[in-house]
PDB file of C-alpha atoms and ligand atoms in Angstrom:
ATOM      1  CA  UNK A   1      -4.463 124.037  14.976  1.00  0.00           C
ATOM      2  CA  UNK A   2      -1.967 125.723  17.510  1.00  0.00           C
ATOM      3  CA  UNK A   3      -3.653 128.433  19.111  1.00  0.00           C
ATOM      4  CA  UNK A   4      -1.389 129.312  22.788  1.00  0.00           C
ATOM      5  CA  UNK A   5       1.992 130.759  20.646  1.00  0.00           C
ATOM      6  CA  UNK A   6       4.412 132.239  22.181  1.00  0.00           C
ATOM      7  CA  UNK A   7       6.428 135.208  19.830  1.00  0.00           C
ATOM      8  CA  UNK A   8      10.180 135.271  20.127  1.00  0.00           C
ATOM      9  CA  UNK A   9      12.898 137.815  18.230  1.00  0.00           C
ATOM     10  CA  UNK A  10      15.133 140.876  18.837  1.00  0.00           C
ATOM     11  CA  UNK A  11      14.043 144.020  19.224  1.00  0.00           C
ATOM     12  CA  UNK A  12      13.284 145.175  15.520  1.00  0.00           C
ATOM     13  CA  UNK A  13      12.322 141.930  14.295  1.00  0.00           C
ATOM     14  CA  UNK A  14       8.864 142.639  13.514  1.00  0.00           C
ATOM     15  CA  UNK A  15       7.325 140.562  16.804  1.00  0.00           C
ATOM     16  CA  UNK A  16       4.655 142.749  17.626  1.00  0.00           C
ATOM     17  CA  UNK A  17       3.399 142.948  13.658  1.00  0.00           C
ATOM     18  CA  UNK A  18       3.395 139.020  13.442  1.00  0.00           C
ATOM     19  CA  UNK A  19       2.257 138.651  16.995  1.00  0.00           C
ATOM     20  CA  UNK A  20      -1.043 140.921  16.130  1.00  0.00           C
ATOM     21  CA  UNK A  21      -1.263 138.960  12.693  1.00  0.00           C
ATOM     22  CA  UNK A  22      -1.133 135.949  14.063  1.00  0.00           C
ATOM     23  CA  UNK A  23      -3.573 136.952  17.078  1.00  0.00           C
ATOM     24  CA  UNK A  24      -6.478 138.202  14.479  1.00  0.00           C
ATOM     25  CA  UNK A  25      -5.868 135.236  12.511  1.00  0.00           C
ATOM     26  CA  UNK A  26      -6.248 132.608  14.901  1.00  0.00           C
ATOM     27  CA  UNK A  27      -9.245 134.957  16.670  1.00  0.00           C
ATOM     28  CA  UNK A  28      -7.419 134.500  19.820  1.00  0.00           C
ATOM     29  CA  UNK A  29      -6.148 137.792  21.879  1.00  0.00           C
ATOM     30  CA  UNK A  30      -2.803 139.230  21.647  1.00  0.00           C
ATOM     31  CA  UNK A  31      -1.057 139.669  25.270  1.00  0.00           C
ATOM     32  CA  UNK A  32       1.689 141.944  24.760  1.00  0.00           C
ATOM     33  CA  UNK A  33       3.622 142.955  27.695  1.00  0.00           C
ATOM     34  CA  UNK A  34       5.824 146.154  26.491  1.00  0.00           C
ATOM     35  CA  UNK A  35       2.476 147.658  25.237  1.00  0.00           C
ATOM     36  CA  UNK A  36       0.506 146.644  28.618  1.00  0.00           C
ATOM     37  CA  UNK A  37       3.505 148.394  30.456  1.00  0.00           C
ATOM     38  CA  UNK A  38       3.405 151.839  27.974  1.00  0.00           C
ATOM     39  CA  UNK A  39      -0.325 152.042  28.660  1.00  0.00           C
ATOM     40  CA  UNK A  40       0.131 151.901  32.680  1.00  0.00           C
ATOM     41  CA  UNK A  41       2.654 154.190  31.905  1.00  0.00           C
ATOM     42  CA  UNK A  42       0.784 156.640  29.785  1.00  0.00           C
ATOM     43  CA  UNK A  43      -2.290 156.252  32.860  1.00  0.00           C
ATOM     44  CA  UNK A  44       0.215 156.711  35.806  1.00  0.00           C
ATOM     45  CA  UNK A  45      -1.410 153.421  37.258  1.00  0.00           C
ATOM     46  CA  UNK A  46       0.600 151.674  40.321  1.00  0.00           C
ATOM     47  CA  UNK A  47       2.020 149.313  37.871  1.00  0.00           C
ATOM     48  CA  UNK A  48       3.145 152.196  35.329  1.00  0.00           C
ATOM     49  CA  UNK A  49       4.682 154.118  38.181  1.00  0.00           C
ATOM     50  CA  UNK A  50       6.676 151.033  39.664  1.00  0.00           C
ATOM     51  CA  UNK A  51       7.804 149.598  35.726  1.00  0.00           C
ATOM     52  CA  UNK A  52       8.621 153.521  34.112  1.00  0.00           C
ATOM     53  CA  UNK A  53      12.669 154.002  35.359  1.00  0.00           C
ATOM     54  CA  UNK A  54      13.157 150.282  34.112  1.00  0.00           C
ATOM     55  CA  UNK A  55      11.910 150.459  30.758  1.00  0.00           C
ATOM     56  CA  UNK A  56      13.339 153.899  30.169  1.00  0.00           C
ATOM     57  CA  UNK A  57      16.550 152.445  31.010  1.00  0.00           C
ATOM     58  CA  UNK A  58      16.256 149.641  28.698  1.00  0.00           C
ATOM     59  CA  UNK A  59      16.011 146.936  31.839  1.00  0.00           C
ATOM     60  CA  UNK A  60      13.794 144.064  32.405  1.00  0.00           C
ATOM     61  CA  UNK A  61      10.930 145.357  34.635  1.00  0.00           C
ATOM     62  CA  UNK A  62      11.176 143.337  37.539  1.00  0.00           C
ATOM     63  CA  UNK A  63       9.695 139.314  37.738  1.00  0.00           C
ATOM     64  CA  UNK A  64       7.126 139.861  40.576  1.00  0.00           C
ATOM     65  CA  UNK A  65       5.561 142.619  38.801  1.00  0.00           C
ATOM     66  CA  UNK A  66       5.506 141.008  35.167  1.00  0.00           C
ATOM     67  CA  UNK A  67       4.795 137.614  36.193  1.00  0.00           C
ATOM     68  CA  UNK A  68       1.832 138.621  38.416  1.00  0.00           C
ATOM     69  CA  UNK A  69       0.536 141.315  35.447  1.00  0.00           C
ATOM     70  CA  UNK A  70       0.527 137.871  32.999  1.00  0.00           C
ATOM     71  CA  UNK A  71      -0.749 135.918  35.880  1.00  0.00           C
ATOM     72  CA  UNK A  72      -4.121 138.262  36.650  1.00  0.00           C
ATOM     73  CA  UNK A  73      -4.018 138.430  32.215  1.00  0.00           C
ATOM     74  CA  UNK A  74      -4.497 134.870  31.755  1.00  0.00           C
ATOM     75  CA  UNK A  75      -7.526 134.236  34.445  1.00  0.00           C
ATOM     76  CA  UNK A  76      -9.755 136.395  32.001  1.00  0.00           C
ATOM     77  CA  UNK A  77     -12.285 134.735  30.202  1.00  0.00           C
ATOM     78  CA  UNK A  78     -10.803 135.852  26.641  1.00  0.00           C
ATOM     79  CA  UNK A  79      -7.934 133.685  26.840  1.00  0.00           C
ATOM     80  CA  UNK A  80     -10.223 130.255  27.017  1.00  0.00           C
ATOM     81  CA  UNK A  81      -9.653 129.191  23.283  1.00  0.00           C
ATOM     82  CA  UNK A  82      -6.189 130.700  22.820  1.00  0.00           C
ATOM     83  CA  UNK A  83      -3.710 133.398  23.176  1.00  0.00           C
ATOM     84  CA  UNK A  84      -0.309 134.972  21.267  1.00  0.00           C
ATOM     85  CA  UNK A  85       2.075 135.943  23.684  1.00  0.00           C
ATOM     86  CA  UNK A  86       4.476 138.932  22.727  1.00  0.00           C
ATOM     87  CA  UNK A  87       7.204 139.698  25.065  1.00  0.00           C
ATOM     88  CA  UNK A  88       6.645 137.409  27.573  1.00  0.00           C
ATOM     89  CA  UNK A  89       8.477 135.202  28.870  1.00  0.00           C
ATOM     90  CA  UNK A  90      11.912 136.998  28.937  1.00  0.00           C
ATOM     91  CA  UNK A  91      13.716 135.531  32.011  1.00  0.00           C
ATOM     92  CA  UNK A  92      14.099 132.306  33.043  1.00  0.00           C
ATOM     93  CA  UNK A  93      11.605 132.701  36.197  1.00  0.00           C
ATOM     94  CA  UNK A  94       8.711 134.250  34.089  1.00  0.00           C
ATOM     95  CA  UNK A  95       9.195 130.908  32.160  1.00  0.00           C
ATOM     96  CA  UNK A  96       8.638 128.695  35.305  1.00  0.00           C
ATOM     97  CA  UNK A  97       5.648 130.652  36.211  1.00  0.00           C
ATOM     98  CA  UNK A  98       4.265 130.219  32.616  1.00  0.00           C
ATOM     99  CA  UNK A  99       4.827 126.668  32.677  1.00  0.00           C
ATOM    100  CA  UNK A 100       2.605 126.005  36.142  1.00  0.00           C
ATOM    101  CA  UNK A 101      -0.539 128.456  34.719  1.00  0.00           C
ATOM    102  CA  UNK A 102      -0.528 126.486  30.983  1.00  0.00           C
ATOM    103  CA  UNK A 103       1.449 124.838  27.948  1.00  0.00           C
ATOM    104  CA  UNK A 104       2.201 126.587  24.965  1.00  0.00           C
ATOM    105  CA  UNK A 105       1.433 124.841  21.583  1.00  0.00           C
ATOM    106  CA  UNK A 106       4.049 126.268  19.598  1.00  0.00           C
ATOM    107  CA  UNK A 107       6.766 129.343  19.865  1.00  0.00           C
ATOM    108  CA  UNK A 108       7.693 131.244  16.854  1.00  0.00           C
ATOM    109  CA  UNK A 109      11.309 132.712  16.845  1.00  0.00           C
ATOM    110  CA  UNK A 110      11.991 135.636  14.456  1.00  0.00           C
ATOM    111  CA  UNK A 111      15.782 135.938  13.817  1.00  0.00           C
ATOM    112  CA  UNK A 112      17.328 138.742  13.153  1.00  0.00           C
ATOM    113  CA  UNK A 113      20.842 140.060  13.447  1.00  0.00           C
ATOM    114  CA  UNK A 114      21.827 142.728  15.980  1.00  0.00           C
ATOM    115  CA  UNK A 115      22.994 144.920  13.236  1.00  0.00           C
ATOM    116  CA  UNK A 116      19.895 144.844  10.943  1.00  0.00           C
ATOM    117  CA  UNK A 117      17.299 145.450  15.022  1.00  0.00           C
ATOM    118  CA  UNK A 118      19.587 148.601  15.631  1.00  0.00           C
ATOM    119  CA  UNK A 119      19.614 149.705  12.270  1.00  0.00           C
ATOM    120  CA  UNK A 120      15.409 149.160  11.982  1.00  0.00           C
ATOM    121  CA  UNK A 121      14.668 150.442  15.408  1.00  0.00           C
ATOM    122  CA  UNK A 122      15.976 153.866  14.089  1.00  0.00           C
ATOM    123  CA  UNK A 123      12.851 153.667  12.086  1.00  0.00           C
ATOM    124  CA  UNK A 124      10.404 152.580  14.476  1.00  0.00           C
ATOM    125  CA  UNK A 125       7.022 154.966  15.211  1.00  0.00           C
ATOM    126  CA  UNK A 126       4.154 154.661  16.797  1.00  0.00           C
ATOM    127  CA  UNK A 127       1.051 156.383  18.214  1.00  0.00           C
ATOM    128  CA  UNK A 128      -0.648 156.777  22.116  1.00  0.00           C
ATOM    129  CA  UNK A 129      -2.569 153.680  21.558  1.00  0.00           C
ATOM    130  CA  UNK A 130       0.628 151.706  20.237  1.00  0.00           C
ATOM    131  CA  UNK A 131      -0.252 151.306  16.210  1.00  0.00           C
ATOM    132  CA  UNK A 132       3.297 150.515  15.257  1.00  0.00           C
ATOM    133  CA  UNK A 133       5.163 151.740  12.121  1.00  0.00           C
ATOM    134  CA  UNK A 134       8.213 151.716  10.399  1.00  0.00           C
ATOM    135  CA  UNK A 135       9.292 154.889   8.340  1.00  0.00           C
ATOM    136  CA  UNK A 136      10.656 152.183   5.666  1.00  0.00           C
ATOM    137  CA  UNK A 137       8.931 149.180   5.874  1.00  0.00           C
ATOM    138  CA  UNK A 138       5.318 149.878   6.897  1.00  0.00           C
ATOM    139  CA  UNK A 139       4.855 153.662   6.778  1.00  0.00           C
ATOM    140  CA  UNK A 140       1.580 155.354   7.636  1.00  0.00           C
ATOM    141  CA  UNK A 141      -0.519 157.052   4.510  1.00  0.00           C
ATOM    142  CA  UNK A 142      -0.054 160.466   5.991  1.00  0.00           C
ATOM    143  CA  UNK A 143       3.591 160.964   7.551  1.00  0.00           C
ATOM    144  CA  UNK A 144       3.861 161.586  11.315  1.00  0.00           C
ATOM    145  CA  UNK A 145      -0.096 160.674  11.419  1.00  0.00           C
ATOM    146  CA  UNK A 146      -1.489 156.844  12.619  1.00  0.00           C
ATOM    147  CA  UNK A 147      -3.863 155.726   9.790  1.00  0.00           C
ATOM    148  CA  UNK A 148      -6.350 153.968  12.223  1.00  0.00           C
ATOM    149  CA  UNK A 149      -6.824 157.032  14.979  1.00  0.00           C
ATOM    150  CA  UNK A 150      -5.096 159.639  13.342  1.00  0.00           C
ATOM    151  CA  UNK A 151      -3.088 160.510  16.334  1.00  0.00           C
ATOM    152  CA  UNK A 152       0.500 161.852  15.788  1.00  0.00           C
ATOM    153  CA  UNK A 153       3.349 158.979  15.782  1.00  0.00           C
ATOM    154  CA  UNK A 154       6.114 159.635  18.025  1.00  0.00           C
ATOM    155  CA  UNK A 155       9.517 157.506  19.127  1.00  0.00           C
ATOM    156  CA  UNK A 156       9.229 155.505  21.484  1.00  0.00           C
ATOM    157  CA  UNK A 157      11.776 156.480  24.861  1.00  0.00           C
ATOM    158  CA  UNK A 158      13.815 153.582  24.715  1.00  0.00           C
ATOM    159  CA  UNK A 159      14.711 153.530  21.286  1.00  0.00           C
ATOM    160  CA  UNK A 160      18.140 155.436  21.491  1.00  0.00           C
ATOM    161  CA  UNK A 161      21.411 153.467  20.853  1.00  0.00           C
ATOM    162  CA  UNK A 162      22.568 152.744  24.374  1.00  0.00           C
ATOM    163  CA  UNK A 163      18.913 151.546  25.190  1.00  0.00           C
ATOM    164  CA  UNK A 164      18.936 149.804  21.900  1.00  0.00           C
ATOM    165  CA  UNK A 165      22.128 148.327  22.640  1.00  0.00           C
ATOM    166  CA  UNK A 166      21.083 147.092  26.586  1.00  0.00           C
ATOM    167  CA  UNK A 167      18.107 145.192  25.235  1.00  0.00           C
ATOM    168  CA  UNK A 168      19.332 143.711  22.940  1.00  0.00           C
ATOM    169  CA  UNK A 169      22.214 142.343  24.924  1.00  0.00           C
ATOM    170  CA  UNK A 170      19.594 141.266  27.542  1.00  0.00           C
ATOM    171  CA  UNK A 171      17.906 139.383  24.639  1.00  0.00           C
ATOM    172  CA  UNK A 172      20.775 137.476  24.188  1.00  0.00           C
ATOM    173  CA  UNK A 173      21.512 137.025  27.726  1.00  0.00           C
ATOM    174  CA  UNK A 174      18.189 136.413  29.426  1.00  0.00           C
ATOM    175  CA  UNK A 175      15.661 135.410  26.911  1.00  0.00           C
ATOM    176  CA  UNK A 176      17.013 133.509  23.934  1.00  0.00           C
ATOM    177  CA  UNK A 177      18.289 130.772  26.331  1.00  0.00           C
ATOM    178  CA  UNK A 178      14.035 129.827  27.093  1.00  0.00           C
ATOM    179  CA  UNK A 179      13.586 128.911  23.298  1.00  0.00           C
ATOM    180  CA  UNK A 180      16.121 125.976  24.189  1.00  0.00           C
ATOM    181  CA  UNK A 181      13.846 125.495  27.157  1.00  0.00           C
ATOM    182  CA  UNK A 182      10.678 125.310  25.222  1.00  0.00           C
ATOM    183  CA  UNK A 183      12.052 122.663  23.115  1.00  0.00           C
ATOM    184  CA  UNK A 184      13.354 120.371  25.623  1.00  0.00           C
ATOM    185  CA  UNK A 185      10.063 119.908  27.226  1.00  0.00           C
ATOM    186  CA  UNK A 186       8.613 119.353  23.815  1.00  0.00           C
ATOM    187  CA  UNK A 187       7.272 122.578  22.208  1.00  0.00           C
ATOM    188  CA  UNK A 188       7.054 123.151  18.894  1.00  0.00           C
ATOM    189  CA  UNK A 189       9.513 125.394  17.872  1.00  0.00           C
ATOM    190  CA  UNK A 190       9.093 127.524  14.431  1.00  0.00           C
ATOM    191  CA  UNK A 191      12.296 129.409  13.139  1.00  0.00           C
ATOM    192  CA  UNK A 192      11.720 131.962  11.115  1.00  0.00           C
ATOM    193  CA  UNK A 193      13.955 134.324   9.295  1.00  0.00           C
ATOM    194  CA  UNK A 194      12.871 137.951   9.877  1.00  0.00           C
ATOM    195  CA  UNK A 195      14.715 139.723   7.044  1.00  0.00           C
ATOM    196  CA  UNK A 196      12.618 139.599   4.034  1.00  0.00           C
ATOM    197  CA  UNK A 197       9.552 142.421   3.753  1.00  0.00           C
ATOM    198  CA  UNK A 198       6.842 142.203   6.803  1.00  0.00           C
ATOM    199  CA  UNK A 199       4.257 140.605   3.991  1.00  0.00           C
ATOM    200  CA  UNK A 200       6.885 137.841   3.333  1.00  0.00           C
ATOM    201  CA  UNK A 201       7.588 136.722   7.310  1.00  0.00           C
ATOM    202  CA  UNK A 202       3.951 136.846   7.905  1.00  0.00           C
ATOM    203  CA  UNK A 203       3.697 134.193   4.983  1.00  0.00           C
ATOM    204  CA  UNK A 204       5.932 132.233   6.751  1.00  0.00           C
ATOM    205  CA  UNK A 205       4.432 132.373  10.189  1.00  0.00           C
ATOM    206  CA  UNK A 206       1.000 131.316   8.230  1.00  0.00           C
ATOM    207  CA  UNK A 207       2.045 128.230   6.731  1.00  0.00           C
ATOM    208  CA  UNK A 208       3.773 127.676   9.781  1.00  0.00           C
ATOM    209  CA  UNK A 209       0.823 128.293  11.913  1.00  0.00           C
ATOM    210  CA  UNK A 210      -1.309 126.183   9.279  1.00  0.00           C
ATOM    211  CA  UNK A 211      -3.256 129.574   9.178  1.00  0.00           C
ATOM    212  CA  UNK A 212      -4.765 131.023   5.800  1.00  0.00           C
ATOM    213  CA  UNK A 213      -3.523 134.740   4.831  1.00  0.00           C
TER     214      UNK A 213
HETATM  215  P1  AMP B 301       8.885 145.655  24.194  1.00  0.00           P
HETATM  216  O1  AMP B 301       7.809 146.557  23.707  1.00  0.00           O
HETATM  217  O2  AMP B 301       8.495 144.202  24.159  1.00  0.00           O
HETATM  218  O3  AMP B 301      10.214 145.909  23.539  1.00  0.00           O
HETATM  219  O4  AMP B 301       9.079 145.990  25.754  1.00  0.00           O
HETATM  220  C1  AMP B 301       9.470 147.289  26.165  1.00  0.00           C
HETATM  221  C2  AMP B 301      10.062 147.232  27.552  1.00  0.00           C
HETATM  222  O5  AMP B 301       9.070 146.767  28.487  1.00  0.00           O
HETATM  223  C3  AMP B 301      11.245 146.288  27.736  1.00  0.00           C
HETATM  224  O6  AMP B 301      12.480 146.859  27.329  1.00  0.00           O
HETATM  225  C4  AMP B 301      11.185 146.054  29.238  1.00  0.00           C
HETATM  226  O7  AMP B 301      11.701 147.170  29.954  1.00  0.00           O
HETATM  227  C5  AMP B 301       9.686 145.979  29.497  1.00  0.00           C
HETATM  228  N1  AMP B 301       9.184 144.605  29.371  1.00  0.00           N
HETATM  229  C6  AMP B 301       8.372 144.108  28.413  1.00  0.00           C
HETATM  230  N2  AMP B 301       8.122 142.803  28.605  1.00  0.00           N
HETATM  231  C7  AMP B 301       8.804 142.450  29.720  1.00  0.00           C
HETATM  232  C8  AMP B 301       8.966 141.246  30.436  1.00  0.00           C
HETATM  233  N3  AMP B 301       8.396 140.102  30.032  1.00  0.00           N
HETATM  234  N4  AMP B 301       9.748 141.269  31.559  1.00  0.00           N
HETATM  235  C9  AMP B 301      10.316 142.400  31.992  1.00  0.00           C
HETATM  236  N5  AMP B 301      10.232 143.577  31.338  1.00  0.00           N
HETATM  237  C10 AMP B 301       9.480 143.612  30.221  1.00  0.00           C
END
């Protein structure tokens, strides 16, 4: 069973839901960048301080700082018998550097159209220890309140149109060019259509996967 994945989609297309699903599944940690960055963020730590103008703005934080986080991520012990990747790679050189640390068994692309990630994004909540929600498709019991620590949801900073809009043009750009890349050196690729309800793409990653729900 493939246990290194690697999570690709717009912004909106449910990546960090099926990358956590897929992560308890498998019993294999998640490694999700834009949460990693939040958290430094949120703690004021070197890296927080260096990546907060840059995500803000809706740009890539720059390759010597992400690479090198992922780099120091993947020596831990944790990772031994598997990891999910969300968010990473994103630019051609953060795909080179994943290449020399490891292989990837298989990379999961959620599509979604850019109309349908700017119209879901609108939606998007979470809370200060990133518990995502969606005020349509996965909203907490209590509204405004995260059901696991009961801390109040809030919207995230970048998710106003012209941020919106920058990622997901960068998505286009920078990082949907390495699924190609994946392939040609003979990872499995998994296409997945991101539209239906969150319950019905995680059925599809799971047979994909060769997982049980
Ligand atoms: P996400 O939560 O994946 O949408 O990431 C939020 C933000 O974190 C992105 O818009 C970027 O500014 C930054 N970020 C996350 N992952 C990366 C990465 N691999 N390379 C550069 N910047 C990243």
């Amino acid at each position: 069973m493939a246990s290194r994945i690697v999570f690709f989609g717009p912004q909106g297309s449910g990546k960090g839901t099926q990358a956590e699903f897929a992560s308890h599944a498998l019993r294999v940690p998640v490694i999700a960048t834009g949460p990693i960055f939040r958290k430094s963020i949120a703690e004021k730590s070197e890296l927080g301080v260096l990546a907060a103008s840059y995500i803000q703005h809706g740009r890539l934080v720059p390759d010597s700082l992400t690479i090198e986080m992922i780099r120091k991520r993947l020596q831990e012990q944790d990772v031994n018998n598997g990891f999910v990747l969300d968010g990473f790679p994103r630019t051609s050189a953060q795909f080179n550097a994943l290449w020399e640390i490891t292989t990837m068994d298989a990379v999961v692309v959620l599509e979604l159209s850019d109309e349908e990630a700017v119209s879901r994004m609108g939606g998007r909540r979470l809370c200060a220890n990133n518990h995502q929600y969606h005020l349509t498709y996965k909203p907490p019991t209590q509204e405004g309140i995260c059901d696991v620590d009961h801390l109040p949801l809030t919207i995230r900073e970048d998710d106003v149109e012209t941020s919106i809009r920058e990622r997901l043009e960068i998505y286009h750009r920078e990082t949907e060019p390495l699924i190609e890349q994946f392939r040609v050196r003979g990872t499995r690729v998994i296409v997945i259509d991101a539209k239906p309800p969150i319950v019905e793409v995680r059925k599809s990653v799971a047979t994909a996967l060769g997982i049980s729900l």
